[in-house]
XYZ file of C-alpha atoms in Angstrom:
645
model
C 0.797 33.184 -37.800
C 2.374 29.761 -37.983
C 2.448 29.423 -34.156
C -1.360 30.379 -33.934
C -2.281 27.959 -36.777
C -0.324 25.056 -35.118
C -2.000 25.917 -31.757
C -5.475 25.867 -33.242
C -4.792 22.398 -34.561
C -3.414 21.182 -31.217
C 0.051 20.545 -32.792
C 1.865 21.264 -29.547
C 4.945 19.268 -30.428
C 5.297 21.101 -33.723
C 5.103 24.427 -31.889
C 7.942 23.388 -29.507
C 9.995 22.113 -32.407
C 9.422 25.405 -34.276
C 10.566 27.380 -31.239
C 13.688 25.223 -30.964
C 14.651 25.411 -34.644
C 13.745 28.980 -35.286
C 14.612 31.131 -32.159
C 13.396 34.653 -32.233
C 15.845 37.153 -33.441
C 17.165 39.707 -30.890
C 14.852 42.571 -30.331
C 11.924 40.809 -31.890
C 8.878 39.440 -30.124
C 5.605 37.645 -30.559
C 2.256 39.054 -29.688
C 0.488 37.951 -26.516
C -1.749 35.435 -28.275
C 1.300 33.684 -29.816
C 3.207 33.780 -26.582
C 0.222 32.241 -24.860
C 0.015 29.483 -27.469
C 3.709 28.611 -27.089
C 3.346 28.604 -23.349
C 0.442 26.129 -23.597
C 2.444 23.997 -25.997
C 5.388 23.867 -23.679
C 3.147 22.992 -20.772
C 1.532 20.096 -22.734
C 5.028 18.783 -23.640
C 5.999 18.912 -19.979
C 8.711 21.530 -20.593
C 7.869 23.559 -17.576
C 11.157 25.237 -16.864
C 11.269 26.393 -20.534
C 7.665 27.819 -20.116
C 8.627 29.752 -16.975
C 11.756 31.233 -18.852
C 9.467 32.236 -21.748
C 6.920 33.934 -19.472
C 9.766 35.888 -17.886
C 10.884 36.943 -21.361
C 7.336 37.944 -22.279
C 7.308 40.317 -19.322
C 10.748 41.605 -20.148
C 9.550 42.423 -23.656
C 6.800 44.596 -22.096
C 4.030 42.271 -23.387
C 0.909 42.413 -21.022
C -0.303 38.940 -20.152
C -3.943 38.227 -20.567
C -6.179 36.253 -18.302
C -5.601 33.227 -20.569
C -1.789 33.766 -20.321
C -1.961 33.818 -16.521
C -4.137 30.744 -16.393
C -1.710 28.827 -18.588
C 1.276 29.817 -16.366
C -0.711 28.939 -13.239
C -1.307 25.528 -14.738
C 2.535 25.209 -15.545
C 3.329 25.967 -11.865
C 0.705 23.450 -10.775
C 2.052 20.687 -12.966
C 5.670 21.512 -11.906
C 4.714 20.899 -8.222
C 6.312 22.572 -5.218
C 5.293 25.948 -6.664
C 2.711 27.376 -4.187
C 4.713 30.534 -3.405
C 4.936 31.298 -7.181
C 1.244 30.666 -7.576
C 0.369 33.018 -4.738
C 2.751 35.693 -6.183
C 1.305 35.371 -9.730
C -2.310 35.705 -8.303
C -1.127 38.921 -6.560
C 0.238 40.178 -9.871
C -2.954 39.393 -11.672
C -4.969 41.338 -9.374
C -2.535 44.152 -9.311
C -2.739 44.299 -13.154
C -6.516 44.440 -12.916
C -7.047 40.902 -14.243
C -9.598 39.119 -12.061
C -9.452 35.253 -11.731
C -12.149 33.380 -13.447
C -13.495 29.783 -13.080
C -10.588 28.366 -14.905
C -8.176 30.134 -12.580
C -9.989 28.844 -9.577
C -10.025 25.205 -10.728
C -6.392 25.390 -11.867
C -5.171 26.708 -8.602
C -7.151 24.184 -6.552
C -5.975 21.378 -8.784
C -2.413 22.485 -8.096
C -3.093 22.291 -4.378
C -4.577 18.769 -4.926
C -1.343 17.586 -6.617
C 0.884 18.656 -3.724
C -1.622 17.694 -0.967
C -2.156 21.330 0.076
C -5.602 20.918 1.646
C -5.550 23.991 3.896
C -4.159 26.209 1.165
C -6.939 25.048 -1.202
C -9.605 25.748 1.343
C -8.118 29.253 2.179
C -7.953 30.138 -1.563
C -11.576 28.913 -2.145
C -12.866 30.899 0.745
C -10.976 34.027 -0.328
C -12.567 33.718 -3.842
C -16.045 33.631 -2.319
C -15.259 36.609 -0.019
C -14.253 38.624 -3.130
C -17.721 37.925 -4.655
C -16.747 35.043 -6.933
C -19.519 32.449 -7.381
C -17.880 29.112 -7.753
C -19.066 27.018 -10.698
C -19.300 23.188 -10.918
C -15.702 22.871 -12.162
C -14.291 24.729 -9.145
C -16.432 22.685 -6.786
C -15.251 19.511 -8.484
C -11.675 20.528 -7.991
C -12.155 21.155 -4.294
C -14.040 17.930 -4.026
C -11.015 16.135 -5.444
C -8.665 17.788 -2.869
C -10.663 16.309 -0.093
C -11.113 13.016 -1.942
C -7.407 12.692 -2.446
C -6.825 13.373 1.173
C -9.239 10.650 2.197
C -11.545 13.162 3.993
C -14.903 12.006 2.771
C -16.889 13.963 5.356
C -15.485 17.326 4.014
C -16.155 16.100 0.402
C -19.717 15.478 1.222
C -19.987 18.994 2.664
C -18.697 20.348 -0.649
C -21.501 18.372 -2.419
C -24.091 19.818 -0.047
C -22.853 23.366 -0.531
C -23.011 22.948 -4.347
C -26.620 21.820 -4.177
C -27.591 24.548 -1.671
C -26.119 27.213 -3.974
C -28.071 25.830 -7.059
C -24.922 24.434 -8.661
C -26.087 21.155 -10.168
C -23.478 18.304 -9.780
C -22.389 16.802 -13.051
C -20.834 13.519 -13.995
C -17.317 14.670 -12.965
C -18.840 15.428 -9.466
C -20.142 11.916 -8.994
C -16.903 10.521 -10.380
C -14.928 12.434 -7.725
C -17.444 11.434 -5.000
C -17.071 7.690 -6.042
C -13.308 8.067 -5.894
C -13.600 9.551 -2.364
C -15.724 6.723 -1.201
C -13.269 4.259 -2.779
C -10.299 5.746 -0.838
C -12.274 5.575 2.340
C -13.174 1.930 1.810
C -16.818 2.463 1.167
C -17.190 0.352 -1.928
C -20.965 0.022 -1.638
C -21.458 3.799 -1.459
C -19.116 4.190 -4.507
C -21.229 1.650 -6.360
C -24.402 3.546 -5.492
C -22.940 6.617 -7.327
C -23.686 4.734 -10.560
C -27.324 4.458 -9.670
C -27.532 8.068 -8.558
C -26.035 9.222 -11.837
C -28.473 7.168 -13.904
C -31.475 8.416 -11.899
C -30.408 12.038 -12.550
C -30.027 11.364 -16.322
C -26.226 11.366 -16.220
C -24.555 8.512 -18.158
C -21.699 6.848 -16.309
C -18.580 6.841 -18.476
C -15.405 4.757 -18.472
C -13.949 7.011 -15.655
C -17.046 6.226 -13.480
C -16.833 2.516 -14.001
C -13.111 2.505 -13.392
C -13.484 4.370 -10.156
C -16.114 1.897 -8.831
C -14.045 -1.073 -9.998
C -11.092 0.567 -8.009
C -13.336 0.627 -4.899
C -14.007 -3.045 -5.298
C -10.332 -3.728 -5.897
C -9.278 -1.772 -2.705
C -11.186 -4.166 -0.539
C -10.114 -7.264 -2.497
C -13.497 -7.904 -4.245
C -11.955 -8.782 -7.608
C -14.885 -10.931 -8.791
C -17.398 -8.007 -8.202
C -15.076 -5.726 -10.146
C -14.990 -8.245 -13.013
C -18.783 -8.481 -12.887
C -19.013 -4.663 -13.156
C -16.502 -4.840 -16.004
C -18.890 -7.112 -17.869
C -21.853 -4.876 -17.080
C -19.894 -1.881 -18.358
C -19.398 -3.596 -21.692
C -22.998 -4.646 -21.928
C -24.166 -1.128 -21.218
C -22.300 -0.018 -24.355
C -19.533 1.746 -22.437
C -16.204 0.832 -24.204
C -13.384 -0.050 -21.817
C -10.303 2.051 -22.372
C -6.644 1.328 -21.719
C -7.082 2.617 -18.048
C -9.913 0.094 -17.550
C -7.761 -2.835 -18.689
C -4.783 -1.546 -16.662
C -6.964 -1.381 -13.596
C -8.281 -4.966 -14.090
C -4.763 -6.246 -14.734
C -3.488 -4.541 -11.482
C -6.297 -6.200 -9.474
C -5.656 -9.623 -10.976
C -1.887 -9.177 -10.361
C -2.521 -8.434 -6.657
C -4.490 -11.729 -6.311
C -1.783 -13.576 -8.404
C -4.370 -14.650 -10.973
C -1.863 -14.804 -13.809
C -3.991 -16.996 -16.059
C -6.887 -14.576 -16.021
C -4.448 -11.691 -16.437
C -3.084 -13.286 -19.708
C -6.657 -13.698 -20.935
C -7.366 -9.976 -20.179
C -4.241 -9.014 -22.018
C -5.409 -11.072 -24.978
C -8.908 -9.434 -24.825
C -7.213 -6.039 -24.646
C -5.171 -6.770 -27.799
C -8.239 -8.140 -29.688
C -10.207 -5.027 -28.885
C -7.556 -2.891 -30.499
C -6.595 -1.273 -27.167
C -2.776 -0.589 -27.306
C -0.867 -1.050 -24.145
C 0.595 2.141 -22.737
C 3.186 2.973 -20.097
C 0.735 2.292 -17.454
C 0.231 -1.269 -18.824
C 4.030 -1.800 -18.788
C 4.110 -0.202 -15.336
C 1.400 -2.530 -14.139
C 3.396 -5.537 -15.327
C 6.389 -4.187 -13.528
C 4.325 -3.723 -10.335
C 2.952 -7.262 -10.478
C 6.460 -8.729 -10.974
C 7.630 -6.669 -8.082
C 4.862 -7.722 -5.859
C 5.690 -11.379 -6.554
C 9.270 -10.700 -5.709
C 10.399 -11.640 -9.240
C 13.400 -9.311 -9.521
C 14.722 -10.862 -12.725
C 11.298 -10.385 -14.426
C 11.199 -6.742 -13.354
C 14.530 -6.323 -15.126
C 13.263 -8.180 -18.211
C 10.169 -6.100 -18.400
C 12.198 -2.969 -18.188
C 14.485 -4.250 -21.026
C 11.379 -5.016 -23.021
C 10.079 -1.519 -22.609
C 13.278 -0.028 -23.813
C 13.553 -2.423 -26.754
C 10.069 -1.351 -27.781
C 11.107 2.229 -27.842
C 8.964 3.203 -24.853
C 10.673 6.109 -23.101
C 10.738 5.963 -19.356
C 8.609 8.522 -17.674
C 8.599 9.706 -14.109
C 5.783 7.351 -13.318
C 7.811 4.434 -14.734
C 10.736 5.287 -12.531
C 8.397 5.558 -9.554
C 7.026 2.108 -10.298
C 10.524 0.676 -10.792
C 11.557 1.982 -7.429
C 8.504 0.472 -5.791
C 8.962 -2.791 -7.695
C 12.612 -3.251 -6.701
C 11.692 -2.223 -3.224
C 9.140 -5.100 -3.056
C 11.722 -7.505 -4.289
C 14.008 -6.477 -1.399
C 16.480 -4.829 -3.724
C 17.210 -1.551 -1.967
C 20.255 -1.131 -4.185
C 18.343 -1.225 -7.448
C 15.601 0.886 -6.036
C 17.907 3.752 -5.185
C 19.810 3.155 -8.491
C 16.467 3.874 -10.274
C 15.985 7.006 -8.153
C 19.491 8.231 -9.191
C 18.770 7.470 -12.847
C 15.458 9.310 -12.598
C 17.134 12.537 -11.298
C 19.941 12.156 -13.751
C 17.403 11.915 -16.652
C 15.989 15.360 -15.555
C 12.854 14.140 -13.844
C 12.006 15.942 -10.643
C 10.961 13.665 -7.750
C 7.340 14.040 -6.627
C 5.349 12.930 -3.658
C 4.859 9.489 -5.320
C 8.675 9.221 -5.714
C 9.289 9.858 -2.015
C 6.519 7.510 -0.979
C 8.081 4.787 -3.227
C 11.394 5.294 -1.361
C 9.624 5.135 1.931
C 7.997 1.807 0.840
C 11.450 0.477 0.164
C 12.713 1.498 3.652
C 9.513 0.291 5.400
C 10.265 -3.259 4.303
C 13.640 -3.084 5.977
C 12.542 -1.075 9.061
C 15.081 1.622 8.354
C 13.235 4.335 10.074
C 16.283 6.586 10.445
C 16.665 6.877 6.652
C 12.815 7.057 6.271
C 12.847 10.146 8.612
C 15.491 11.826 6.471
C 13.339 11.152 3.372
C 10.406 12.806 4.997
C 12.489 15.793 6.051
C 13.711 16.091 2.450
C 10.165 15.892 1.195
C 9.148 18.754 3.397
C 12.213 20.763 2.389
C 11.177 20.388 -1.320
C 7.731 21.772 -0.511
C 5.748 18.617 -0.396
C 3.409 17.759 2.496
C 3.353 14.075 3.556
C 0.046 12.536 2.755
C -1.731 9.622 4.480
C 0.353 7.122 2.517
C 3.535 8.838 3.605
C 2.524 8.594 7.312
C 1.365 5.012 6.740
C 4.755 3.987 5.304
C 6.602 5.811 8.106
C 4.458 3.860 10.696
C 5.337 0.611 8.937
C 9.034 1.586 9.140
C 8.702 2.261 12.948
C 6.818 -1.018 13.501
C 9.326 -3.133 11.445
C 12.231 -1.368 13.262
C 10.568 -1.631 16.690
C 10.682 2.079 17.207
C 7.735 2.551 19.678
C 8.660 6.232 20.264
C 8.221 6.856 16.498
C 4.769 5.316 16.546
C 3.914 7.335 19.700
C 5.017 10.587 17.887
C 2.719 9.923 14.895
C -0.167 8.989 17.230
C 0.199 12.361 19.026
C -0.089 14.154 15.605
C -2.991 12.070 14.509
C -5.036 12.048 17.661
C -4.051 15.761 18.365
C -5.647 16.796 15.077
C -2.455 17.844 13.254
C -2.847 14.955 10.804
C -6.228 14.001 9.417
C -7.574 10.645 10.644
C -7.987 8.968 7.326
C -8.955 5.367 6.979
C -5.431 4.534 5.616
C -3.703 5.994 8.588
C -5.989 4.419 11.211
C -5.763 1.048 9.479
C -1.948 1.277 9.582
C -2.010 2.349 13.162
C -4.003 -0.890 13.959
C -1.390 -3.000 12.057
C 1.640 -1.165 13.472
C 0.526 -1.586 17.104
C -0.370 -5.167 16.414
C 3.125 -5.902 15.159
C 4.626 -4.175 18.234
C 2.186 -6.137 20.586
C 0.690 -2.821 21.982
C -2.758 -3.783 23.179
C -3.677 -0.281 24.243
C -2.509 1.276 20.947
C -4.362 -1.209 18.736
C -7.622 -0.850 20.800
C -7.513 2.999 20.558
C -7.014 2.898 16.703
C -9.741 0.348 16.309
C -12.197 2.436 18.316
C -11.288 5.522 16.197
C -11.900 3.404 13.000
C -15.503 2.722 14.156
C -15.986 6.245 15.716
C -15.118 7.763 12.334
C -17.625 5.595 10.468
C -15.035 3.631 8.514
C -15.616 0.008 7.547
C -12.952 -2.087 9.128
C -11.575 -4.670 6.618
C -10.517 -8.269 7.297
C -6.873 -7.205 7.913
C -7.993 -4.921 10.789
C -10.411 -7.544 12.226
C -7.712 -10.310 11.995
C -5.064 -7.996 13.751
C -7.557 -7.312 16.577
C -8.591 -11.065 16.871
C -4.947 -12.176 16.878
C -4.068 -9.584 19.535
C -6.789 -10.698 21.838
C -5.947 -14.378 21.217
C -2.303 -13.768 22.055
C -3.393 -12.073 25.327
C -5.874 -14.869 26.231
C -8.821 -12.493 25.955
C -11.304 -15.113 24.851
C -14.482 -13.014 25.083
C -12.903 -10.119 23.067
C -11.758 -12.432 20.329
C -15.183 -14.044 20.124
C -16.677 -10.463 19.747
C -14.366 -9.740 16.823
C -15.335 -12.978 15.143
C -19.019 -12.100 15.471
C -18.176 -8.576 14.026
C -16.493 -10.146 11.052
C -19.630 -12.192 10.262
C -21.947 -9.270 10.956
C -20.036 -6.970 8.621
C -20.601 -9.416 5.694
C -17.021 -10.406 5.501
C -15.817 -14.072 5.318
C -13.326 -15.232 7.891
C -10.171 -16.418 6.107
C -7.332 -18.782 7.051
C -5.614 -16.173 9.228
C -8.800 -15.676 11.173
C -9.229 -19.371 11.884
C -5.443 -19.844 12.610
C -5.639 -17.016 15.192
C -8.650 -18.743 16.851
C -6.866 -22.037 16.912
C -3.819 -20.481 18.471
C -5.976 -18.999 21.146
C -7.614 -22.369 22.001
C -4.195 -24.100 21.950
C -2.704 -21.513 24.400
C -5.773 -21.893 26.701
C -5.264 -25.631 26.850
C -8.379 -26.246 24.786
C -6.632 -28.099 21.988
C -9.725 -30.089 21.204
C -11.582 -26.880 20.238
C -8.606 -26.083 18.029
C -8.876 -29.454 16.380
C -12.622 -28.927 15.759
C -11.822 -25.747 13.793
C -9.093 -27.676 11.922
C -11.592 -30.352 10.881
C -14.186 -27.741 9.867
C -11.548 -26.184 7.552
C -10.864 -29.502 5.892
C -14.429 -29.714 4.635
C -14.671 -25.970 3.665
C -13.391 -23.819 0.850
C -10.695 -22.280 3.201
C -8.182 -25.158 3.445
C -5.840 -25.486 6.431
C -2.155 -24.779 5.859
C 1.037 -25.968 7.696
C 0.469 -23.322 10.374
C -2.964 -24.752 11.042
C -1.677 -28.232 11.784
C 1.393 -26.961 13.693
C -0.897 -24.975 15.907
C -2.916 -27.935 16.916
C 0.190 -30.142 17.317
C 1.673 -27.510 19.562
C -1.432 -27.306 21.636
C -1.608 -31.022 22.334
C 2.193 -31.137 23.064
C 1.862 -28.424 25.691
C -0.974 -30.250 27.319
C 1.183 -33.417 27.406
C -1.188 -35.211 24.946
C 1.692 -36.552 22.839
C -0.332 -39.348 21.210
C -2.936 -36.760 19.977
C -0.087 -34.724 18.608
C 1.241 -37.808 16.791
C -2.295 -38.476 15.387
C -2.518 -34.898 14.044
C 0.884 -35.343 12.384
C -0.280 -38.518 10.747
C -3.428 -36.802 9.487
C -1.275 -33.933 8.260
C 0.821 -36.226 6.120
C -2.201 -38.175 4.978
C -3.938 -34.933 3.889
C -0.853 -34.181 1.597
C 0.504 -31.354 3.851
C 4.321 -31.700 4.282
C 5.563 -31.155 7.791
C 8.150 -28.399 8.162
C 11.068 -27.721 10.585
C 8.617 -26.084 13.064
C 6.396 -29.236 13.017
C 9.196 -31.543 14.021
C 10.666 -29.001 16.419
C 7.338 -28.828 18.261
C 7.174 -32.606 18.432
C 10.708 -32.838 19.809
C 9.745 -30.424 22.511
C 6.640 -32.416 23.282
C 8.652 -35.698 23.654
C 11.379 -33.973 25.750
C 8.927 -32.417 28.145
C 7.504 -35.883 28.905
C 11.133 -37.303 29.205
C 10.611 -39.470 26.067
C 14.170 -38.791 25.042
C 14.626 -41.700 22.757
C 11.546 -40.584 20.696
C 12.856 -36.984 20.662
C 16.239 -38.180 19.419
C 14.591 -40.278 16.685
C 12.772 -37.184 15.437
C 15.960 -35.168 15.397
C 17.805 -37.874 13.506
C 14.914 -37.901 10.978
C 15.335 -34.150 10.592
C 19.091 -34.362 10.033
C 18.715 -37.165 7.513
C 16.073 -35.132 5.589
C 18.105 -31.820 5.740
C 15.422 -30.213 7.835
C 18.239 -28.521 9.932
C 17.171 -28.513 13.652
C 17.305 -25.136 15.287
C 19.445 -24.272 18.285
C 16.165 -23.984 20.240
C 15.378 -27.592 19.274
C 18.591 -28.803 20.819
C 18.217 -26.530 23.809
C 14.705 -27.863 24.694
C 16.091 -31.461 24.777
C 19.076 -30.437 26.906
C 16.943 -28.408 29.295
C 14.661 -31.394 29.805
C 17.612 -33.657 30.477
C 18.861 -31.179 33.018
C 15.421 -30.916 34.769
C 15.474 -34.734 35.086
C 19.069 -34.422 36.460
C 20.265 -36.739 33.640
C 23.405 -34.613 32.892
C 25.633 -37.296 31.452
C 22.865 -38.263 28.938
C 22.597 -34.601 28.078
C 26.316 -34.573 27.239
C 26.096 -37.730 25.280
C 23.150 -36.264 23.227
C 25.189 -33.175 22.385
C 28.220 -35.243 21.408
C 26.040 -37.381 19.126
C 24.301 -34.570 17.331
C 27.498 -32.638 16.863
C 28.916 -35.427 14.831
C 25.733 -36.445 12.877
C 24.387 -32.903 12.126
C 26.658 -31.289 9.420
C 25.016 -27.962 10.124
C 25.678 -28.063 13.926
C 27.326 -24.880 15.086
C 30.291 -25.421 17.398
C 29.421 -22.275 19.330
C 26.037 -23.889 20.172
C 27.983 -26.972 21.472
C 30.082 -24.685 23.776
C 26.975 -22.748 24.909
C 24.912 -25.802 25.774
C 27.837 -27.658 27.417
C 28.279 -24.619 29.739
C 24.518 -24.706 30.386
C 24.696 -28.274 31.539
C 27.684 -27.518 33.835
C 25.794 -24.630 35.391
C 22.638 -26.754 35.979
C 24.594 -29.707 37.368
C 26.690 -27.631 39.789
C 24.113 -24.959 40.617
C 26.015 -22.117 39.070
């Protein structure tokens, strides 16, 4: 009676505490309703193993589970993860006992598939249900819609919506929320925003979840201002932002390093009476991690503990990712070990967080072992997993690894999601594979995805580096036609192309345009133009750009002076080259080995071998950072050049 009463009031923690403090005497048992209430309470408390044990005890006691009991246990298995075989066995047991699945059973099983990325299993179960005469309800359709949405397969998601409508099942607010989320994952922020209008036209009121989803779509493509405008619209419409809304906005602002606005939003959150939760703390951890502020990550962690916030699996996952972004592999894996020691079972997010750590180091060998372990534990790698593995291969220069994933993707084994195709473009760009990047780019367009600026910039840069002027121009036109605004990376790539094509004057025109625009040039912009003029032998023009650079408040770097040294040396203006090197040494700019090699090489080409030796002797004494091994190497180089060895 006590268990039932507590269950009716939703006092799940009290039910669990009662079970712990007053275990059933041997030989006694609860009735099926009470058992079901306790199972539900254990599920809500996250005590899944204990729930499974209790269900086994229920059956040993000869208590016949009801449909509700089975549904609760199916939900337990779904929340545990990696339990598909147990779910299938339990479904068979239900049918053998004459208990037919209902709508709740269907949505619970499909939701379990969604958590573990089991797309094929979800579809097979859904089709089997229909074959047995079960008419899916809106909740079941919504669960299936979420499966495809999470997998990034928006075409299949749209088919689910079409089937719903054809079968007379009217979409509800959850349907459009899931559809908006699917569009968001595929990069279709405009389509996601249209879901708001569609809902309103059908008399469905968008809720906080709807607004959050569309704001996420804007955030995914970097349109933070649009997201903030929608946030204001949300408040004006009378929809009260919840803690998830604030966490979402904080995350977006953090990605753009807009810390001032972030603090203002935190203040607004406090004034509105919205209490920060674990996600808020996790967001702060993620922001600090993104900025590479390892000390702050540790401080936030200490702050959480001092406030009595218990670390959850999500927090550990965030900590692993945050330390990984800071380059601290040791701390990332330390958090993983602490997580497992605390009794938390790693999930797909955990393994992806570890892959993220390894992708930054290019440790593809360990990454492959993580993917193998993931599969052994019953998880299917999702598009993020493949994306991170591709990044690992690209960073580590493993072309064979990229080829292997391309075969799976283009062969149909792995779904061609926007995330995977985008990463294939970037991975092939990093490995300078023109054919690979072009194929991935064509697939992006063929699948109807909207290329973002990162994809366009990768293509433009690749064409620029290969001297493919017309192709690069086409990409620039595509950027403008798509409604995107070229950024500094776009213009720097164009300047680099012009510089390499001996059209430095064109590169300078772009530089001057940037000076008077909102996209201001950086040190790379100036260095690119200086390098172009130096390669053309127009040293006075290079000097002029350097003077403008300093006058514009842009401090030259080692590369700037190195480029100038090379320009002087190629024209046999050795005294000027040595002056620049002396300036670098005096200002602790640390000339590179390549800087010295370019001067020595120019001396040797001019057959001025003794001057080359004198130069080396001078810099070896004046440069405190000069490596004696470099002296030996370059001296031998002079000997070989002089005596034809």
